[in-house]
Coordinates of C-alpha atoms and ligand atoms in Angstrom, one line a residue:
M1 CA 32.1 -9.8 57.4
S2 CA 32.6 -6.0 57.0
A3 CA 34.6 -6.6 53.9
Q4 CA 31.8 -8.7 52.5
M5 CA 29.3 -5.9 53.4
N6 CA 31.5 -3.4 51.7
K7 CA 31.7 -5.5 48.7
N8 CA 27.9 -6.0 48.6
S9 CA 27.3 -2.3 49.1
S10 CA 29.7 -1.4 46.3
N11 CA 27.8 -3.7 44.0
I12 CA 24.5 -2.3 45.0
M13 CA 25.8 1.3 44.6
A14 CA 27.1 0.3 41.2
L15 CA 23.7 -0.6 40.0
A16 CA 22.7 3.0 40.0
P17 CA 24.5 5.4 37.6
N18 CA 27.3 7.3 39.1
T19 CA 25.5 10.6 40.0
S20 CA 28.4 12.4 41.5
N21 CA 29.7 15.3 39.5
K22 CA 33.3 14.3 39.7
R23 CA 34.0 11.4 37.4
E24 CA 37.0 9.0 37.5
T25 CA 39.7 9.5 34.8
V26 CA 39.4 7.0 32.0
C27 CA 42.4 5.9 30.0
I28 CA 42.1 5.0 26.3
F29 CA 44.9 3.0 24.6
G30 CA 45.1 3.9 20.9
T31 CA 44.3 7.2 19.2
G32 CA 42.6 5.6 16.2
D33 CA 39.1 6.2 15.0
F34 CA 37.4 4.4 17.7
G35 CA 39.6 5.6 20.6
R36 CA 39.1 9.2 19.5
A37 CA 35.3 8.8 19.1
L38 CA 35.0 7.2 22.5
G39 CA 37.3 9.9 24.0
Y40 CA 35.1 12.7 22.6
K41 CA 31.9 11.1 23.9
M42 CA 33.5 10.5 27.4
I43 CA 34.7 14.1 27.6
Q44 CA 31.2 15.3 26.7
S45 CA 29.9 13.2 29.5
G46 CA 32.3 14.7 32.0
Y47 CA 35.0 12.1 32.2
P48 CA 38.6 13.3 32.3
V49 CA 40.3 11.3 29.5
V50 CA 44.0 10.4 29.1
F51 CA 45.2 8.6 25.9
G52 CA 48.0 6.1 25.9
S53 CA 49.7 6.2 22.5
R54 CA 52.9 5.2 20.7
S55 CA 53.4 8.9 19.9
T56 CA 52.8 11.5 22.5
Q57 CA 52.9 14.4 20.0
A58 CA 49.8 16.5 20.1
S59 CA 47.5 16.1 17.1
S60 CA 44.6 18.3 16.0
L61 CA 42.5 15.1 15.7
I62 CA 42.7 14.3 19.4
P63 CA 40.1 15.9 21.6
K64 CA 41.8 19.1 23.0
D65 CA 40.7 18.4 26.6
A66 CA 42.5 15.0 26.6
E67 CA 46.1 14.3 27.6
V68 CA 48.3 12.1 25.4
L69 CA 51.0 10.1 27.2
S70 CA 52.9 7.0 26.8
H71 CA 51.0 3.8 27.5
A72 CA 52.7 3.2 30.9
E73 CA 52.2 6.8 32.1
A74 CA 48.6 6.9 30.9
A75 CA 47.8 3.6 32.6
Q76 CA 48.9 4.9 35.9
K77 CA 46.4 7.7 35.8
A78 CA 43.2 5.5 35.6
A79 CA 41.6 2.4 37.1
I80 CA 39.8 1.7 33.8
I81 CA 41.7 1.3 30.5
I82 CA 39.9 1.0 27.2
I83 CA 42.0 -1.0 24.7
A84 CA 41.0 0.7 21.4
I85 CA 43.6 -1.3 19.4
Q86 CA 43.3 -4.2 17.0
R87 CA 43.8 -7.7 18.6
Q88 CA 46.9 -8.5 16.4
H89 CA 48.8 -5.6 18.2
Y90 CA 47.9 -6.8 21.8
N91 CA 51.5 -8.1 22.3
F92 CA 52.7 -4.7 23.3
L93 CA 50.7 -5.1 26.5
T94 CA 52.8 -7.9 27.8
P95 CA 55.7 -5.7 29.0
L96 CA 53.1 -3.4 30.7
A97 CA 51.7 -6.3 32.7
E98 CA 53.0 -4.9 36.0
V99 CA 51.5 -1.4 35.6
L100 CA 48.2 -3.0 34.3
H101 CA 47.9 -5.3 37.4
G102 CA 44.5 -4.9 39.1
K103 CA 43.2 -2.5 36.4
V104 CA 40.0 -2.9 34.5
L105 CA 40.8 -3.5 30.8
V106 CA 37.9 -3.0 28.5
D107 CA 38.2 -5.0 25.3
V108 CA 36.3 -3.2 22.4
S109 CA 37.7 -5.2 19.6
N110 CA 36.0 -6.9 16.7
N111 CA 37.2 -9.4 14.1
L112 CA 36.9 -9.7 10.4
K113 CA 35.4 -13.2 10.4
I114 CA 33.0 -15.1 12.6
N115 CA 35.0 -17.3 15.1
Q116 CA 38.3 -16.0 13.5
Y117 CA 40.4 -17.2 16.5
P118 CA 39.9 -20.2 18.8
E119 CA 39.3 -17.9 21.8
S120 CA 37.6 -14.5 21.9
N121 CA 39.8 -11.4 21.8
A122 CA 38.7 -10.6 25.4
E123 CA 39.8 -14.0 26.6
Y124 CA 43.1 -13.6 24.7
L125 CA 43.6 -10.2 26.4
A126 CA 42.9 -11.9 29.8
Q127 CA 45.6 -14.5 29.1
L128 CA 48.1 -11.8 28.0
V129 CA 47.5 -9.7 31.2
P130 CA 46.5 -12.2 33.8
G131 CA 46.6 -9.7 36.7
A132 CA 44.0 -7.4 35.0
K133 CA 40.2 -7.6 35.2
V134 CA 39.0 -7.9 31.6
V135 CA 35.5 -6.7 30.5
K136 CA 34.1 -6.9 27.0
A137 CA 32.0 -3.9 25.9
F138 CA 31.3 -1.3 23.2
N139 CA 32.2 -3.5 20.2
T140 CA 28.7 -3.3 18.7
V141 CA 28.8 0.5 18.7
S142 CA 30.5 2.2 15.7
A143 CA 33.0 5.0 15.9
W144 CA 30.9 7.0 13.4
A145 CA 27.7 6.5 15.4
L146 CA 29.5 7.6 18.6
Q147 CA 30.8 10.8 17.0
S148 CA 27.7 11.7 15.0
G149 CA 25.3 10.9 17.9
T150 CA 23.2 8.7 15.6
L151 CA 22.9 5.9 18.1
D152 CA 19.1 5.5 18.0
A153 CA 19.2 2.0 16.6
S154 CA 22.2 0.8 18.5
R155 CA 21.9 2.2 22.1
Q156 CA 22.4 -1.3 23.5
V157 CA 25.9 -2.2 24.6
F158 CA 26.6 -5.8 25.4
V159 CA 28.9 -6.2 28.5
C160 CA 30.4 -9.3 29.9
G161 CA 33.2 -10.1 32.3
D162 CA 34.2 -12.4 35.1
D163 CA 34.7 -9.7 37.7
M164 CA 31.3 -8.3 38.9
E165 CA 32.7 -5.0 40.3
A166 CA 34.7 -4.3 37.1
K167 CA 31.7 -5.1 35.0
Q168 CA 29.5 -2.7 37.1
M169 CA 32.2 0.1 36.7
V170 CA 32.1 -0.3 32.9
M171 CA 28.3 -0.5 32.9
D172 CA 28.2 2.8 34.8
I173 CA 30.3 4.4 32.1
V174 CA 28.0 3.0 29.4
R175 CA 25.0 4.5 31.2
A176 CA 26.8 7.9 31.6
L177 CA 27.3 8.0 27.9
G178 CA 23.5 7.7 27.4
L179 CA 23.7 4.1 26.3
T180 CA 22.0 1.0 27.7
P181 CA 24.3 -1.7 29.1
L182 CA 23.1 -5.3 28.7
D183 CA 24.8 -7.7 31.0
Q184 CA 25.6 -10.9 29.1
G185 CA 27.3 -12.8 31.9
S186 CA 30.9 -14.0 32.2
L187 CA 33.8 -13.6 29.7
L188 CA 32.7 -16.8 28.0
A189 CA 30.0 -14.7 26.3
A190 CA 32.6 -12.6 24.6
Q191 CA 32.9 -14.8 21.5
E192 CA 29.2 -14.5 20.9
I193 CA 29.4 -10.7 21.4
E194 CA 32.3 -10.4 19.0
N195 CA 30.4 -12.5 16.4
Y196 CA 27.3 -10.3 16.7
P197 CA 28.4 -7.4 14.5
L198 CA 29.6 -9.8 11.8
K199 CA 26.2 -11.5 11.3
L200 CA 24.5 -10.5 8.1
F201 CA 20.7 -10.6 8.6
P202 CA 20.8 -14.2 9.9
M203 CA 17.0 -14.5 10.1
W204 CA 16.5 -13.1 6.6
K205 CA 18.7 -15.6 4.8
F206 CA 16.1 -18.4 4.4
P207 CA 13.2 -16.1 3.4
I208 CA 15.4 -14.2 0.9
L209 CA 17.0 -17.3 -0.7
L210 CA 13.6 -19.0 -0.8
S211 CA 11.9 -16.0 -2.5
L212 CA 14.8 -15.7 -5.0
G213 CA 14.5 -19.4 -5.9
L214 CA 10.7 -19.2 -6.2
S215 CA 11.0 -16.0 -8.2
A216 CA 13.4 -17.6 -10.7
F217 CA 11.2 -20.7 -11.0
F218 CA 8.0 -18.7 -11.7
F219 CA 9.8 -16.3 -14.0
F220 CA 10.9 -19.1 -16.3
Y221 CA 7.5 -20.8 -15.9
C222 CA 5.6 -17.7 -17.0
L223 CA 8.2 -16.9 -19.7
A224 CA 7.6 -20.4 -21.2
R225 CA 3.8 -20.1 -21.1
D226 CA 3.2 -16.5 -21.8
V227 CA 6.1 -15.5 -24.2
I228 CA 7.7 -18.5 -25.8
Y229 CA 4.4 -20.5 -26.4
P230 CA 2.6 -17.7 -28.3
Y231 CA 5.9 -17.0 -30.2
V232 CA 6.2 -20.7 -31.3
Y233 CA 2.6 -21.5 -32.1
E234 CA 1.1 -18.1 -33.0
N235 CA 4.2 -16.2 -34.1
K236 CA 3.3 -13.4 -31.7
D237 CA 6.0 -11.4 -29.9
F238 CA 4.9 -10.8 -26.3
S239 CA 8.5 -10.3 -25.0
F240 CA 7.4 -7.0 -23.5
F241 CA 5.5 -9.1 -20.9
I242 CA 8.8 -9.4 -19.1
A243 CA 8.6 -5.7 -18.0
I244 CA 5.2 -5.7 -16.2
S245 CA 2.9 -8.7 -16.9
I246 CA 5.3 -11.4 -15.7
P247 CA 6.5 -9.5 -12.6
N248 CA 2.8 -8.7 -11.8
R249 CA 2.2 -12.5 -11.9
I250 CA 5.3 -13.4 -9.8
C251 CA 4.6 -10.9 -7.1
P252 CA 1.1 -12.0 -6.0
I253 CA 2.2 -15.7 -6.4
L254 CA 5.1 -15.2 -4.1
A255 CA 3.1 -13.1 -1.6
L256 CA 0.5 -15.9 -1.3
I257 CA 3.0 -18.8 -1.1
L258 CA 5.2 -17.0 1.5
L259 CA 2.2 -16.0 3.5
A260 CA 1.0 -19.6 3.5
L261 CA 4.6 -20.7 4.5
V262 CA 4.3 -18.4 7.6
Y263 CA 1.3 -20.6 8.8
L264 CA 2.5 -24.0 7.6
P265 CA 5.1 -24.6 10.3
G266 CA 2.4 -23.9 13.0
V267 CA 0.1 -26.5 11.4
L268 CA 3.0 -29.0 11.1
A269 CA 3.9 -28.4 14.8
A270 CA 0.3 -29.1 15.8
I271 CA 0.2 -32.4 13.8
I272 CA 3.6 -33.4 15.4
Q273 CA 2.3 -32.6 18.9
L274 CA -0.9 -34.5 18.3
Y275 CA 1.0 -37.5 17.0
R276 CA 3.5 -37.5 19.9
G277 CA 0.9 -36.7 22.5
T278 CA 3.2 -34.3 24.3
K279 CA 4.8 -30.9 23.9
Y280 CA 7.8 -31.8 25.8
R281 CA 9.8 -33.3 22.9
R282 CA 11.8 -31.0 20.7
F283 CA 10.7 -30.3 17.2
P284 CA 13.1 -31.2 14.4
D285 CA 15.8 -28.5 13.9
W286 CA 14.5 -27.5 10.5
L287 CA 11.0 -26.8 11.9
D288 CA 12.5 -24.8 14.8
K289 CA 14.5 -22.7 12.4
W290 CA 11.5 -22.2 10.1
M291 CA 9.3 -21.1 13.0
L292 CA 12.0 -18.6 14.0
C293 CA 11.9 -16.8 10.7
R294 CA 8.2 -16.6 10.2
K295 CA 8.1 -12.8 10.8
Q296 CA 10.7 -12.3 8.1
L297 CA 8.8 -14.6 5.7
G298 CA 5.7 -12.5 6.4
L299 CA 7.5 -9.2 5.7
V300 CA 9.0 -10.5 2.5
A301 CA 5.5 -11.6 1.5
L302 CA 4.2 -8.2 2.3
A303 CA 6.9 -6.6 0.1
F304 CA 5.7 -8.8 -2.8
A305 CA 2.1 -7.9 -2.1
S306 CA 2.9 -4.2 -2.1
L307 CA 4.7 -4.5 -5.4
H308 CA 1.7 -6.3 -6.9
V309 CA -0.5 -3.4 -5.8
L310 CA 1.9 -0.9 -7.5
Y311 CA 2.1 -3.0 -10.7
T312 CA -1.7 -3.3 -10.8
L313 CA -2.1 0.5 -10.5
V314 CA -0.3 1.1 -13.8
I315 CA -2.4 -1.5 -15.8
P316 CA -4.8 1.1 -17.2
I317 CA -2.0 3.2 -18.7
R318 CA -0.2 0.3 -20.4
S319 CA -0.1 0.7 -24.1
F320 CA -0.9 -3.0 -24.7
V321 CA -4.0 -2.8 -22.5
R322 CA -5.2 0.4 -24.2
W323 CA -4.6 -1.2 -27.6
R324 CA -6.7 -4.2 -26.6
L325 CA -9.5 -2.2 -25.2
S326 CA -9.7 0.1 -28.2
G327 CA -9.6 -3.0 -30.5
R328 CA -12.7 -4.4 -28.8
I329 CA -14.6 -1.1 -29.0
I330 CA -13.7 -0.7 -32.7
S331 CA -14.8 -4.3 -33.5
Q332 CA -18.1 -3.7 -31.8
A333 CA -18.5 -0.4 -33.8
L334 CA -17.6 -2.1 -37.1
N335 CA -20.0 -5.0 -36.4
N336 CA -22.6 -2.5 -35.1
K337 CA -23.2 -4.7 -32.2
T338 CA -22.9 -3.8 -28.5
E339 CA -21.8 -6.6 -26.1
P340 CA -24.3 -6.9 -23.3
L341 CA -23.1 -6.6 -19.7
N342 CA -22.2 -10.0 -18.4
T343 CA -23.3 -9.7 -14.7
T344 CA -21.5 -12.9 -13.7
N345 CA -18.2 -11.5 -15.0
A346 CA -18.9 -8.2 -13.3
W347 CA -19.6 -10.0 -10.0
L348 CA -16.4 -12.1 -10.4
S349 CA -14.3 -9.0 -11.3
D350 CA -15.7 -6.9 -8.4
S351 CA -15.4 -9.7 -5.8
Y352 CA -11.9 -10.4 -7.0
L353 CA -10.9 -6.7 -6.5
A354 CA -12.7 -6.4 -3.2
L355 CA -11.0 -9.6 -1.8
G356 CA -7.7 -8.3 -3.0
I357 CA -8.2 -4.8 -1.3
L358 CA -9.3 -6.4 2.0
G359 CA -6.6 -9.0 1.9
F360 CA -3.9 -6.4 1.3
F361 CA -5.3 -4.1 4.0
L362 CA -5.1 -7.0 6.6
F363 CA -1.7 -7.9 5.2
A364 CA -0.4 -4.4 5.9
L365 CA -2.0 -4.5 9.4
L366 CA -0.1 -7.7 10.1
G367 CA 3.1 -6.1 8.9
I368 CA 2.6 -3.0 11.1
T369 CA 1.9 -5.1 14.2
S370 CA 5.1 -7.1 13.7
L371 CA 7.2 -3.9 14.1
P372 CA 8.8 -3.9 17.5
S373 CA 7.5 -0.4 18.4
V374 CA 3.9 -1.7 17.9
S375 CA 4.3 -5.3 19.2
N376 CA 5.9 -3.9 22.4
N377 CA 2.7 -2.0 23.1
V378 CA 0.3 -4.9 22.9
N379 CA 0.0 -7.8 25.3
W380 CA 0.7 -11.4 24.3
R381 CA -3.0 -12.3 23.8
E382 CA -3.5 -9.2 21.5
F383 CA -0.4 -10.0 19.6
R384 CA -1.5 -13.7 19.1
F385 CA -4.9 -12.5 18.1
V386 CA -3.6 -10.3 15.3
Q387 CA -0.9 -12.6 14.1
S388 CA -2.9 -15.8 14.3
K389 CA -6.6 -14.9 13.8
L390 CA -6.2 -11.9 11.5
G391 CA -3.3 -13.7 9.8
Y392 CA -5.5 -16.7 8.9
L393 CA -8.2 -14.3 7.7
T394 CA -5.7 -12.6 5.5
L395 CA -4.6 -16.0 4.1
I396 CA -8.3 -16.8 3.4
L397 CA -9.0 -13.5 1.7
C398 CA -5.8 -13.7 -0.4
T399 CA -6.5 -17.3 -1.4
A400 CA -10.1 -16.4 -2.3
H401 CA -8.8 -13.4 -4.3
T402 CA -6.7 -15.8 -6.4
L403 CA -9.5 -18.4 -6.7
V404 CA -11.9 -15.8 -7.9
Y405 CA -9.3 -14.5 -10.4
G406 CA -9.2 -18.0 -11.8
G407 CA -13.0 -18.1 -12.0
N408 CA -14.2 -20.5 -14.6
R409 CA -10.8 -20.7 -16.3
F410 CA -9.6 -23.5 -14.1
L411 CA -11.2 -26.2 -16.2
S412 CA -10.8 -24.5 -19.6
P413 CA -8.4 -26.5 -21.8
S414 CA -7.2 -23.2 -23.4
S415 CA -5.6 -22.1 -20.1
Y416 CA -3.2 -25.1 -20.3
R417 CA -0.2 -24.5 -22.5
W418 CA 2.2 -27.4 -23.1
Y419 CA 0.0 -29.1 -20.4
L420 CA 1.2 -26.5 -18.0
P421 CA -1.5 -24.9 -15.8
N422 CA -1.5 -21.1 -15.2
A423 CA 1.1 -20.1 -12.6
Y424 CA -1.6 -18.8 -10.2
M425 CA -3.0 -22.4 -10.1
L426 CA 0.3 -23.7 -8.8
C427 CA 0.5 -21.0 -6.1
L428 CA -2.8 -22.1 -4.7
I429 CA -1.5 -25.5 -3.6
V430 CA 0.3 -24.5 -0.4
P431 CA -2.3 -22.1 0.9
C432 CA -5.1 -24.5 0.2
I433 CA -3.3 -27.3 2.1
V434 CA -2.6 -25.0 5.0
L435 CA -6.3 -23.8 5.2
V436 CA -7.7 -27.3 4.8
V437 CA -5.5 -28.8 7.5
K438 CA -6.1 -25.8 9.8
F439 CA -9.9 -26.3 9.2
V440 CA -9.6 -30.0 10.2
L441 CA -7.6 -29.1 13.3
I442 CA -10.4 -26.8 14.5
F443 CA -12.7 -29.8 14.9
P444 CA -13.2 -30.4 18.7
C445 CA -12.0 -34.0 18.5
L446 CA -8.5 -32.6 17.5
D447 CA -8.7 -29.1 19.0
K448 CA -9.4 -30.3 22.6
P449 CA -6.5 -32.8 22.9
L450 CA -4.2 -30.3 21.2
T451 CA -5.2 -27.5 23.6
R452 CA -4.6 -29.9 26.6
I453 CA -1.2 -31.0 25.1
R454 CA -0.2 -27.3 24.9
Q455 CA -1.3 -26.8 28.5
G456 CA 1.2 -29.6 29.5
W457 CA -1.0 -32.7 29.4
E458 CA 0.8 -35.9 28.1
R459 CA -0.7 -39.0 26.5
N460 CA 2.2 -41.2 27.9
P461 CA 3.4 -39.2 30.9
Q462 CA 6.9 -40.8 31.5
Y463 CA 8.0 -38.4 34.2
S464 CA 4.8 -38.4 36.3
E465 CA 4.8 -42.3 36.0
Q466 CA 8.3 -42.3 37.5
S467 CA 7.3 -39.9 40.2
N468 CA 4.1 -41.9 41.0
Y469 CA 6.4 -44.9 41.3
I470 CA 8.6 -43.1 43.7
I471 CA 5.6 -41.8 45.7
N472 CA 4.1 -45.4 45.8
K473 CA 7.4 -46.9 46.8
T474 CA 7.9 -44.4 49.6
A475 CA 4.4 -45.0 50.8
V476 CA 5.1 -48.8 50.9
Ligands
NAP1 P1 42.5 2.1 14.0 O1 41.9 3.4 13.5 O2 43.3 1.2 13.2 O3 43.3 2.5 15.3 C1 44.0 1.6 16.1 C2 45.0 2.3 17.0 O4 45.8 1.3 17.5 C3 46.0 3.2 16.2 O5 45.5 4.5 16.0 C4 47.2 3.2 17.1 O6 47.1 4.2 18.1 C5 47.1 1.8 17.8 N1 48.1 0.9 17.2 C6 48.3 0.5 15.9 N2 49.3 -0.4 15.8 C7 49.8 -0.6 17.0 C8 50.8 -1.4 17.6 N3 51.6 -2.1 16.8 N4 51.0 -1.3 18.9 C9 50.3 -0.5 19.7 N5 49.3 0.3 19.2 C10 49.0 0.3 17.9 O7 41.4 1.2 14.6 P2 40.0 1.6 15.2 O8 39.0 1.7 14.1 O9 40.1 2.8 16.1 O10 39.6 0.4 16.1 C11 40.2 0.1 17.3 C12 39.6 -1.1 18.0 O11 38.2 -0.8 18.2 C13 39.6 -2.3 17.1 O12 39.9 -3.4 17.9 C14 38.2 -2.4 16.5 O13 37.8 -3.7 16.3 C15 37.4 -1.8 17.6 N6 36.1 -1.2 17.2 C16 36.1 -0.3 16.2 C17 35.0 0.3 15.7 C18 34.9 1.4 14.7 O14 33.9 1.8 14.3 N7 36.1 1.8 14.2 C19 33.8 -0.1 16.3 C20 33.8 -1.1 17.3 C21 35.0 -1.6 17.8 P3 48.4 5.1 18.4 O15 49.0 5.6 17.2 O16 47.9 6.2 19.3 O17 49.4 4.2 19.2

């Protein structure tokens, strides 16, 4: 009973950082980059540090307040031993099994490839030294960040292990170093923690590949229509369009399509839920993955919209634009005839610009609210309001901006070259579909059942039927 109480109280105590001035000695195996960086940081935080190394000769690289001993001697001086050595050299620990018995071994290692070994390095260490309590920690922190103090973006340290007390001891050290421990559970989580630093922008893969594919498609599409066609039929060389004109077509096209693709999965999910009459069945995997990367899709769209703004700003100083303007003025002067102001065109042009400015403003607002520092400061309802209501308003404004840009050219035969419509007409397909379907979904006959489904109502409630059956049977 008292042993149990002691155990409990030690766990409770361990939850708070160790506030006593005297800190326990920590042993670090390995005097490489990471071992030394961790050693420096620990000495700064008041921990006596002893290194276990193959060579006990003093080196100027090793923190001067630290002792360097053989592995066996160093291990005897501390209850916690940090193994700052690559996994492939762990074999040297086997003869030390006796001295390591009962010690807390902290595995900090990383691999070169995801799932490189069948078991995690930490589990491998636990197999090699079965008498020790292995804890995985620190692998997501780099030696450089530890030494330079630039840990702003990576203050979180994932910790996992099977022994609660050992894990708490390591978490106390993490806190004492000014970092934030995140308990990830048992040693089974080690593989995931080891894979974490090897992942390369996992959520960005789909948005980036998609935008690369769409950019390539629209580049060749515009090249054929705007450069090759005039060259073939009019013998005009517009190859310089590749520098500004074509990118300034691709950027708004991609911004609009990607923005629409942020809202399309939500619309599809609503249709699926209405069709199934329940929210308790999983969406297809592709839809789940698509929903998870909506923020990244939106940010890539914002990047394209920002580029469009920059490209548009330089239009007045382009030599081609100035040549065309002066040509018009000279022809009016030569013909002694001033073109009257076309108010319809002036309206179209001003509305087009106004819609673009407002659309971009809201687009930027959406981007800002998706930043963690901002989204953490708004509640769930506020976040949904910005991302959903303002998001749809942004999509409406940007779609209208493109529609007004088309103006009366949509039906003009001259805007079709090789029967190909202008690229901006193609980019209107997805946003128009999203907006029309969303508009239909707002109708009460669809919105009401959808809201009820999202609140848990089911058209064919299988589970409650079963429970009703059980209740009825028990009553009988
Ligand atoms: P390192 O510079 O290559 O140092 C590893 C140390 O291991 C060596 O200095 C050596 O220390 C010891 N060692 C080498 N061969 C050995 C052998 N056959 N037997 C026993 N000890 C041997 O590597 P590191 O960059 O410090 O990384 C150490 C561990 O930390 C790795 O598992 C790595 O994945 C992990 N890590 C590193 C970083 C980082 O930013 N570098 C970040 C997170 C995690 P002695 O000469 O003193 O024996």
